[in-house]
């Protein structure tokens, strides 16, 4: 199975630009995903983009993780119904350090490898970019009509709260990120959640108009529970990757309490088990659903991935004491 075929089977592709699949088969590709530093820890909703980068690297391609030191000062309107509070530089710096530390746990940054992961911060290329230069070099290439046609913009403008000019410019800033990485790092593919499609395609358009280049993209679906409720949210709030915010025991229990319907999807998305292994586990689970083999497998795999084997064993022991067999 090719990389894109495998990701499709896992349910990790929603939109894909024509030519993207062929590009991955033709050469070693550099691809990136942006991470929003609104907190000093990522949560399990961020696991999907992280795992996309891991799949990319496992397939021999080069992953870039972009931490939005500049875009974090603006706030992404995609999927939001109202304007976010803007963060101070000090808070952003603290959050970026936390996010960088977490990403290094999943990706191989060993520079001796030809496909070593790299981390970039868009503040590095925006900090000296003044407003007049930006509107000359970027703004003149993308029409307001093009920007207004994006769903993320239309929904906000038609809603009650409206949209500030700050948020309206977000897609240009993210588009410039892709342009900068394409030009300076030969990064040809951007990935992200399906709510990012509008921002991502602005980047491919900017690359085409300014450089005459071909850039590509695909998005993964936003994960939802079968009952329609938000994935990764509990009564206690987000499930974080930082064990100080969400204990490994609570993290383990979250996956253990997944419904059968969700577990069938999650085992493909959140584990690296092969198609044969997953088919075998799913079949065995269907024969004795009360043993919750799917849920146990996911809880074991994801807790080990995020917190390590020792923390998994502690979570299992604590569960055993509290709930017995």
PDB file of N, CA and C in Angstrom, residues 16-98:
ATOM      1  N   UNK A  16      -8.112  16.132  -0.934  1.00  0.00           N
ATOM      2  CA  UNK A  16      -6.747  15.992  -1.466  1.00  0.00           C
ATOM      3  C   UNK A  16      -6.673  16.672  -2.826  1.00  0.00           C
ATOM      4  N   UNK A  17      -5.619  17.424  -3.017  1.00  0.00           N
ATOM      5  CA  UNK A  17      -5.446  18.172  -4.264  1.00  0.00           C
ATOM      6  C   UNK A  17      -4.954  17.235  -5.372  1.00  0.00           C
ATOM      7  N   UNK A  18      -5.476  17.369  -6.582  1.00  0.00           N
ATOM      8  CA  UNK A  18      -5.010  16.517  -7.683  1.00  0.00           C
ATOM      9  C   UNK A  18      -3.484  16.586  -7.819  1.00  0.00           C
ATOM     10  N   UNK A  19      -2.863  15.428  -8.022  1.00  0.00           N
ATOM     11  CA  UNK A  19      -1.409  15.368  -8.201  1.00  0.00           C
ATOM     12  C   UNK A  19      -0.641  15.061  -6.931  1.00  0.00           C
ATOM     13  N   UNK A  20      -1.311  15.167  -5.770  1.00  0.00           N
ATOM     14  CA  UNK A  20      -0.611  14.955  -4.494  1.00  0.00           C
ATOM     15  C   UNK A  20      -0.132  13.512  -4.358  1.00  0.00           C
ATOM     16  N   UNK A  21      -1.014  12.575  -4.670  1.00  0.00           N
ATOM     17  CA  UNK A  21      -0.657  11.148  -4.537  1.00  0.00           C
ATOM     18  C   UNK A  21       0.509  10.799  -5.451  1.00  0.00           C
ATOM     19  N   UNK A  22       0.481  11.306  -6.676  1.00  0.00           N
ATOM     20  CA  UNK A  22       1.544  11.023  -7.650  1.00  0.00           C
ATOM     21  C   UNK A  22       2.878  11.609  -7.183  1.00  0.00           C
ATOM     22  N   UNK A  23       2.841  12.792  -6.557  1.00  0.00           N
ATOM     23  CA  UNK A  23       4.061  13.430  -6.061  1.00  0.00           C
ATOM     24  C   UNK A  23       4.760  12.543  -5.033  1.00  0.00           C
ATOM     25  N   UNK A  24       3.984  11.962  -4.104  1.00  0.00           N
ATOM     26  CA  UNK A  24       4.563  11.113  -3.063  1.00  0.00           C
ATOM     27  C   UNK A  24       5.191   9.843  -3.643  1.00  0.00           C
ATOM     28  N   UNK A  25       4.701   9.404  -4.793  1.00  0.00           N
ATOM     29  CA  UNK A  25       5.248   8.204  -5.421  1.00  0.00           C
ATOM     30  C   UNK A  25       6.501   8.519  -6.250  1.00  0.00           C
ATOM     31  N   UNK A  26       6.687   9.789  -6.584  1.00  0.00           N
ATOM     32  CA  UNK A  26       7.744  10.197  -7.510  1.00  0.00           C
ATOM     33  C   UNK A  26       9.056  10.554  -6.809  1.00  0.00           C
ATOM     34  N   UNK A  27       8.981  11.140  -5.598  1.00  0.00           N
ATOM     35  CA  UNK A  27      10.190  11.671  -4.950  1.00  0.00           C
ATOM     36  C   UNK A  27      10.022  11.727  -3.436  1.00  0.00           C
ATOM     37  N   UNK A  28      11.156  11.981  -2.754  1.00  0.00           N
ATOM     38  CA  UNK A  28      11.065  12.242  -1.320  1.00  0.00           C
ATOM     39  C   UNK A  28      10.458  13.639  -1.153  1.00  0.00           C
ATOM     40  N   UNK A  29       9.351  13.705  -0.441  1.00  0.00           N
ATOM     41  CA  UNK A  29       8.575  14.944  -0.349  1.00  0.00           C
ATOM     42  C   UNK A  29       8.729  15.564   1.039  1.00  0.00           C
ATOM     43  N   UNK A  30       8.880  16.875   1.063  1.00  0.00           N
ATOM     44  CA  UNK A  30       8.818  17.609   2.331  1.00  0.00           C
ATOM     45  C   UNK A  30       7.399  18.138   2.499  1.00  0.00           C
ATOM     46  N   UNK A  31       6.800  17.826   3.655  1.00  0.00           N
ATOM     47  CA  UNK A  31       5.438  18.273   3.927  1.00  0.00           C
ATOM     48  C   UNK A  31       5.346  18.855   5.324  1.00  0.00           C
ATOM     49  N   UNK A  32       4.414  19.779   5.513  1.00  0.00           N
ATOM     50  CA  UNK A  32       4.327  20.402   6.844  1.00  0.00           C
ATOM     51  C   UNK A  32       2.903  20.501   7.360  1.00  0.00           C
ATOM     52  N   UNK A  33       2.832  20.609   8.681  1.00  0.00           N
ATOM     53  CA  UNK A  33       1.586  20.886   9.390  1.00  0.00           C
ATOM     54  C   UNK A  33       1.875  21.979  10.405  1.00  0.00           C
ATOM     55  N   UNK A  34       0.935  22.897  10.545  1.00  0.00           N
ATOM     56  CA  UNK A  34       1.081  23.972  11.524  1.00  0.00           C
ATOM     57  C   UNK A  34       0.405  23.623  12.846  1.00  0.00           C
ATOM     58  N   UNK A  35       1.037  23.985  13.948  1.00  0.00           N
ATOM     59  CA  UNK A  35       0.482  23.765  15.280  1.00  0.00           C
ATOM     60  C   UNK A  35       0.307  25.107  15.973  1.00  0.00           C
ATOM     61  N   UNK A  36      -0.867  25.299  16.529  1.00  0.00           N
ATOM     62  CA  UNK A  36      -1.263  26.573  17.116  1.00  0.00           C
ATOM     63  C   UNK A  36      -0.847  26.616  18.591  1.00  0.00           C
ATOM     64  N   UNK A  37       0.031  27.524  18.984  1.00  0.00           N
ATOM     65  CA  UNK A  37       0.523  27.519  20.372  1.00  0.00           C
ATOM     66  C   UNK A  37      -0.393  28.278  21.346  1.00  0.00           C
ATOM     67  N   UNK A  38      -1.676  27.893  21.375  1.00  0.00           N
ATOM     68  CA  UNK A  38      -2.608  28.556  22.292  1.00  0.00           C
ATOM     69  C   UNK A  38      -2.453  28.024  23.715  1.00  0.00           C
ATOM     70  N   UNK A  39      -1.697  26.922  23.861  1.00  0.00           N
ATOM     71  CA  UNK A  39      -1.443  26.351  25.179  1.00  0.00           C
ATOM     72  C   UNK A  39      -0.027  25.775  25.184  1.00  0.00           C
ATOM     73  N   UNK A  40       0.504  25.480  26.375  1.00  0.00           N
ATOM     74  CA  UNK A  40       1.847  24.891  26.427  1.00  0.00           C
ATOM     75  C   UNK A  40       1.812  23.375  26.271  1.00  0.00           C
ATOM     76  N   UNK A  41       0.616  22.824  26.025  1.00  0.00           N
ATOM     77  CA  UNK A  41       0.487  21.397  25.740  1.00  0.00           C
ATOM     78  C   UNK A  41      -0.508  21.201  24.607  1.00  0.00           C
ATOM     79  N   UNK A  42      -0.241  20.206  23.784  1.00  0.00           N
ATOM     80  CA  UNK A  42      -1.221  19.779  22.780  1.00  0.00           C
ATOM     81  C   UNK A  42      -2.199  18.813  23.447  1.00  0.00           C
ATOM     82  N   UNK A  43      -3.362  18.616  22.827  1.00  0.00           N
ATOM     83  CA  UNK A  43      -4.323  17.654  23.377  1.00  0.00           C
ATOM     84  C   UNK A  43      -4.546  16.546  22.347  1.00  0.00           C
ATOM     85  N   UNK A  44      -5.435  15.603  22.656  1.00  0.00           N
ATOM     86  CA  UNK A  44      -5.531  14.435  21.772  1.00  0.00           C
ATOM     87  C   UNK A  44      -6.109  14.770  20.398  1.00  0.00           C
ATOM     88  N   UNK A  45      -6.779  15.922  20.271  1.00  0.00           N
ATOM     89  CA  UNK A  45      -7.202  16.366  18.937  1.00  0.00           C
ATOM     90  C   UNK A  45      -5.998  16.622  18.046  1.00  0.00           C
ATOM     91  N   UNK A  46      -4.858  17.007  18.659  1.00  0.00           N
ATOM     92  CA  UNK A  46      -3.624  17.267  17.901  1.00  0.00           C
ATOM     93  C   UNK A  46      -2.910  15.985  17.519  1.00  0.00           C
ATOM     94  N   UNK A  47      -3.331  14.851  18.093  1.00  0.00           N
ATOM     95  CA  UNK A  47      -2.664  13.583  17.771  1.00  0.00           C
ATOM     96  C   UNK A  47      -2.810  13.223  16.302  1.00  0.00           C
ATOM     97  N   UNK A  48      -3.950  13.583  15.690  1.00  0.00           N
ATOM     98  CA  UNK A  48      -4.160  13.214  14.289  1.00  0.00           C
ATOM     99  C   UNK A  48      -3.112  13.883  13.392  1.00  0.00           C
ATOM    100  N   UNK A  49      -2.942  15.219  13.449  1.00  0.00           N
ATOM    101  CA  UNK A  49      -1.877  15.812  12.633  1.00  0.00           C
ATOM    102  C   UNK A  49      -0.478  15.315  12.999  1.00  0.00           C
ATOM    103  N   UNK A  50      -0.231  15.068  14.298  1.00  0.00           N
ATOM    104  CA  UNK A  50       1.076  14.533  14.692  1.00  0.00           C
ATOM    105  C   UNK A  50       1.309  13.184  14.011  1.00  0.00           C
ATOM    106  N   UNK A  51       0.291  12.320  14.059  1.00  0.00           N
ATOM    107  CA  UNK A  51       0.429  10.988  13.470  1.00  0.00           C
ATOM    108  C   UNK A  51       0.565  11.049  11.949  1.00  0.00           C
ATOM    109  N   UNK A  52      -0.058  12.055  11.319  1.00  0.00           N
ATOM    110  CA  UNK A  52       0.142  12.243   9.874  1.00  0.00           C
ATOM    111  C   UNK A  52       1.628  12.481   9.577  1.00  0.00           C
ATOM    112  N   UNK A  53       2.266  13.322  10.389  1.00  0.00           N
ATOM    113  CA  UNK A  53       3.698  13.596  10.196  1.00  0.00           C
ATOM    114  C   UNK A  53       4.528  12.341  10.460  1.00  0.00           C
ATOM    115  N   UNK A  54       4.130  11.541  11.451  1.00  0.00           N
ATOM    116  CA  UNK A  54       4.845  10.299  11.749  1.00  0.00           C
ATOM    117  C   UNK A  54       4.724   9.321  10.571  1.00  0.00           C
ATOM    118  N   UNK A  55       3.515   9.172  10.023  1.00  0.00           N
ATOM    119  CA  UNK A  55       3.320   8.310   8.841  1.00  0.00           C
ATOM    120  C   UNK A  55       4.180   8.796   7.674  1.00  0.00           C
ATOM    121  N   UNK A  56       4.230  10.104   7.506  1.00  0.00           N
ATOM    122  CA  UNK A  56       5.028  10.717   6.439  1.00  0.00           C
ATOM    123  C   UNK A  56       6.494  10.311   6.597  1.00  0.00           C
ATOM    124  N   UNK A  57       7.014  10.458   7.825  1.00  0.00           N
ATOM    125  CA  UNK A  57       8.427  10.140   8.072  1.00  0.00           C
ATOM    126  C   UNK A  57       8.698   8.641   7.942  1.00  0.00           C
ATOM    127  N   UNK A  58       7.784   7.815   8.428  1.00  0.00           N
ATOM    128  CA  UNK A  58       7.950   6.355   8.312  1.00  0.00           C
ATOM    129  C   UNK A  58       8.003   5.919   6.843  1.00  0.00           C
ATOM    130  N   UNK A  59       7.302   6.666   5.977  1.00  0.00           N
ATOM    131  CA  UNK A  59       7.282   6.333   4.545  1.00  0.00           C
ATOM    132  C   UNK A  59       8.495   6.912   3.807  1.00  0.00           C
ATOM    133  N   UNK A  60       9.423   7.534   4.540  1.00  0.00           N
ATOM    134  CA  UNK A  60      10.658   8.037   3.932  1.00  0.00           C
ATOM    135  C   UNK A  60      10.625   9.497   3.524  1.00  0.00           C
ATOM    136  N   UNK A  61       9.528  10.204   3.831  1.00  0.00           N
ATOM    137  CA  UNK A  61       9.419  11.625   3.475  1.00  0.00           C
ATOM    138  C   UNK A  61       9.854  12.497   4.654  1.00  0.00           C
ATOM    139  N   UNK A  62       9.964  13.783   4.402  1.00  0.00           N
ATOM    140  CA  UNK A  62      10.526  14.701   5.411  1.00  0.00           C
ATOM    141  C   UNK A  62       9.437  15.579   6.025  1.00  0.00           C
ATOM    142  N   UNK A  63       9.205  15.425   7.336  1.00  0.00           N
ATOM    143  CA  UNK A  63       8.160  16.226   7.979  1.00  0.00           C
ATOM    144  C   UNK A  63       8.680  17.540   8.569  1.00  0.00           C
ATOM    145  N   UNK A  64       7.912  18.585   8.377  1.00  0.00           N
ATOM    146  CA  UNK A  64       8.162  19.870   9.027  1.00  0.00           C
ATOM    147  C   UNK A  64       7.001  20.161   9.975  1.00  0.00           C
ATOM    148  N   UNK A  65       7.332  20.501  11.205  1.00  0.00           N
ATOM    149  CA  UNK A  65       6.313  20.932  12.164  1.00  0.00           C
ATOM    150  C   UNK A  65       6.482  22.436  12.344  1.00  0.00           C
ATOM    151  N   UNK A  66       5.471  23.177  11.921  1.00  0.00           N
ATOM    152  CA  UNK A  66       5.515  24.638  12.051  1.00  0.00           C
ATOM    153  C   UNK A  66       4.769  25.053  13.313  1.00  0.00           C
ATOM    154  N   UNK A  67       5.471  25.749  14.193  1.00  0.00           N
ATOM    155  CA  UNK A  67       4.814  26.279  15.391  1.00  0.00           C
ATOM    156  C   UNK A  67       4.533  27.754  15.123  1.00  0.00           C
ATOM    157  N   UNK A  68       3.280  28.136  15.291  1.00  0.00           N
ATOM    158  CA  UNK A  68       2.841  29.462  14.858  1.00  0.00           C
ATOM    159  C   UNK A  68       3.098  30.577  15.864  1.00  0.00           C
ATOM    160  N   UNK A  69       4.364  30.933  16.025  1.00  0.00           N
ATOM    161  CA  UNK A  69       4.686  32.043  16.921  1.00  0.00           C
ATOM    162  C   UNK A  69       4.096  33.357  16.451  1.00  0.00           C
ATOM    163  N   UNK A  70       4.004  33.538  15.114  1.00  0.00           N
ATOM    164  CA  UNK A  70       3.413  34.763  14.557  1.00  0.00           C
ATOM    165  C   UNK A  70       1.896  34.626  14.448  1.00  0.00           C
ATOM    166  N   UNK A  71       1.436  33.509  13.858  1.00  0.00           N
ATOM    167  CA  UNK A  71      -0.007  33.333  13.669  1.00  0.00           C
ATOM    168  C   UNK A  71      -0.734  33.217  15.011  1.00  0.00           C
ATOM    169  N   UNK A  72      -0.023  32.749  16.046  1.00  0.00           N
ATOM    170  CA  UNK A  72      -0.616  32.681  17.379  1.00  0.00           C
ATOM    171  C   UNK A  72      -0.969  34.052  17.926  1.00  0.00           C
ATOM    172  N   UNK A  73      -0.323  35.092  17.377  1.00  0.00           N
ATOM    173  CA  UNK A  73      -0.621  36.461  17.804  1.00  0.00           C
ATOM    174  C   UNK A  73      -1.884  37.008  17.131  1.00  0.00           C
ATOM    175  N   UNK A  74      -2.347  36.290  16.084  1.00  0.00           N
ATOM    176  CA  UNK A  74      -3.505  36.760  15.322  1.00  0.00           C
ATOM    177  C   UNK A  74      -4.750  35.965  15.672  1.00  0.00           C
ATOM    178  N   UNK A  75      -4.635  34.631  15.636  1.00  0.00           N
ATOM    179  CA  UNK A  75      -5.793  33.774  15.926  1.00  0.00           C
ATOM    180  C   UNK A  75      -6.473  33.321  14.648  1.00  0.00           C
ATOM    181  N   UNK A  76      -6.612  32.018  14.495  1.00  0.00           N
ATOM    182  CA  UNK A  76      -7.221  31.427  13.289  1.00  0.00           C
ATOM    183  C   UNK A  76      -8.742  31.416  13.428  1.00  0.00           C
ATOM    184  N   UNK A  77      -9.480  32.038  12.492  1.00  0.00           N
ATOM    185  CA  UNK A  77     -10.942  32.051  12.589  1.00  0.00           C
ATOM    186  C   UNK A  77     -11.600  30.742  12.162  1.00  0.00           C
ATOM    187  N   UNK A  78     -10.843  29.811  11.556  1.00  0.00           N
ATOM    188  CA  UNK A  78     -11.435  28.580  11.027  1.00  0.00           C
ATOM    189  C   UNK A  78     -12.114  27.780  12.127  1.00  0.00           C
ATOM    190  N   UNK A  79     -13.388  27.488  11.916  1.00  0.00           N
ATOM    191  CA  UNK A  79     -14.130  26.680  12.883  1.00  0.00           C
ATOM    192  C   UNK A  79     -14.489  27.414  14.163  1.00  0.00           C
ATOM    193  N   UNK A  80     -14.215  28.719  14.219  1.00  0.00           N
ATOM    194  CA  UNK A  80     -14.517  29.485  15.438  1.00  0.00           C
ATOM    195  C   UNK A  80     -15.727  30.381  15.190  1.00  0.00           C
ATOM    196  N   UNK A  81     -16.535  30.556  16.234  1.00  0.00           N
ATOM    197  CA  UNK A  81     -17.726  31.392  16.081  1.00  0.00           C
ATOM    198  C   UNK A  81     -17.489  32.805  16.598  1.00  0.00           C
ATOM    199  N   UNK A  82     -16.388  32.978  17.343  1.00  0.00           N
ATOM    200  CA  UNK A  82     -16.088  34.326  17.832  1.00  0.00           C
ATOM    201  C   UNK A  82     -14.582  34.519  17.932  1.00  0.00           C
ATOM    202  N   UNK A  83     -14.190  35.782  18.071  1.00  0.00           N
ATOM    203  CA  UNK A  83     -12.770  36.132  18.106  1.00  0.00           C
ATOM    204  C   UNK A  83     -12.109  35.597  19.362  1.00  0.00           C
ATOM    205  N   UNK A  84     -10.866  35.099  19.189  1.00  0.00           N
ATOM    206  CA  UNK A  84     -10.121  34.591  20.336  1.00  0.00           C
ATOM    207  C   UNK A  84      -9.341  35.704  21.016  1.00  0.00           C
ATOM    208  N   UNK A  85      -9.039  35.508  22.285  1.00  0.00           N
ATOM    209  CA  UNK A  85      -8.167  36.448  22.987  1.00  0.00           C
ATOM    210  C   UNK A  85      -6.744  36.320  22.423  1.00  0.00           C
ATOM    211  N   UNK A  86      -6.087  37.446  22.233  1.00  0.00           N
ATOM    212  CA  UNK A  86      -4.720  37.429  21.722  1.00  0.00           C
ATOM    213  C   UNK A  86      -3.753  37.205  22.877  1.00  0.00           C
ATOM    214  N   UNK A  87      -2.712  36.437  22.622  1.00  0.00           N
ATOM    215  CA  UNK A  87      -1.758  36.078  23.664  1.00  0.00           C
ATOM    216  C   UNK A  87      -0.562  37.016  23.650  1.00  0.00           C
ATOM    217  N   UNK A  88       0.050  37.217  24.819  1.00  0.00           N
ATOM    218  CA  UNK A  88       1.249  38.053  24.909  1.00  0.00           C
ATOM    219  C   UNK A  88       2.444  37.280  24.350  1.00  0.00           C
ATOM    220  N   UNK A  89       3.513  38.016  24.008  1.00  0.00           N
ATOM    221  CA  UNK A  89       4.725  37.374  23.481  1.00  0.00           C
ATOM    222  C   UNK A  89       5.314  36.408  24.497  1.00  0.00           C
ATOM    223  N   UNK A  90       5.264  36.781  25.760  1.00  0.00           N
ATOM    224  CA  UNK A  90       5.822  35.944  26.828  1.00  0.00           C
ATOM    225  C   UNK A  90       5.058  34.609  26.937  1.00  0.00           C
ATOM    226  N   UNK A  91       3.727  34.699  26.911  1.00  0.00           N
ATOM    227  CA  UNK A  91       2.903  33.480  26.977  1.00  0.00           C
ATOM    228  C   UNK A  91       3.137  32.612  25.759  1.00  0.00           C
ATOM    229  N   UNK A  92       3.210  33.240  24.577  1.00  0.00           N
ATOM    230  CA  UNK A  92       3.459  32.491  23.344  1.00  0.00           C
ATOM    231  C   UNK A  92       4.797  31.762  23.392  1.00  0.00           C
ATOM    232  N   UNK A  93       5.842  32.436  23.865  1.00  0.00           N
ATOM    233  CA  UNK A  93       7.174  31.822  23.945  1.00  0.00           C
ATOM    234  C   UNK A  93       7.145  30.598  24.859  1.00  0.00           C
ATOM    235  N   UNK A  94       6.442  30.725  25.982  1.00  0.00           N
ATOM    236  CA  UNK A  94       6.302  29.602  26.928  1.00  0.00           C
ATOM    237  C   UNK A  94       5.554  28.442  26.275  1.00  0.00           C
ATOM    238  N   UNK A  95       4.457  28.760  25.564  1.00  0.00           N
ATOM    239  CA  UNK A  95       3.648  27.719  24.909  1.00  0.00           C
ATOM    240  C   UNK A  95       4.423  27.009  23.809  1.00  0.00           C
ATOM    241  N   UNK A  96       5.170  27.794  23.028  1.00  0.00           N
ATOM    242  CA  UNK A  96       5.944  27.220  21.914  1.00  0.00           C
ATOM    243  C   UNK A  96       6.976  26.231  22.435  1.00  0.00           C
ATOM    244  N   UNK A  97       7.646  26.571  23.528  1.00  0.00           N
ATOM    245  CA  UNK A  97       8.648  25.669  24.114  1.00  0.00           C
ATOM    246  C   UNK A  97       8.004  24.348  24.527  1.00  0.00           C
ATOM    247  N   UNK A  98       6.796  24.426  25.102  1.00  0.00           N
ATOM    248  CA  UNK A  98       6.078  23.213  25.519  1.00  0.00           C
ATOM    249  C   UNK A  98       5.671  22.352  24.336  1.00  0.00           C
TER     250      UNK A  98
END
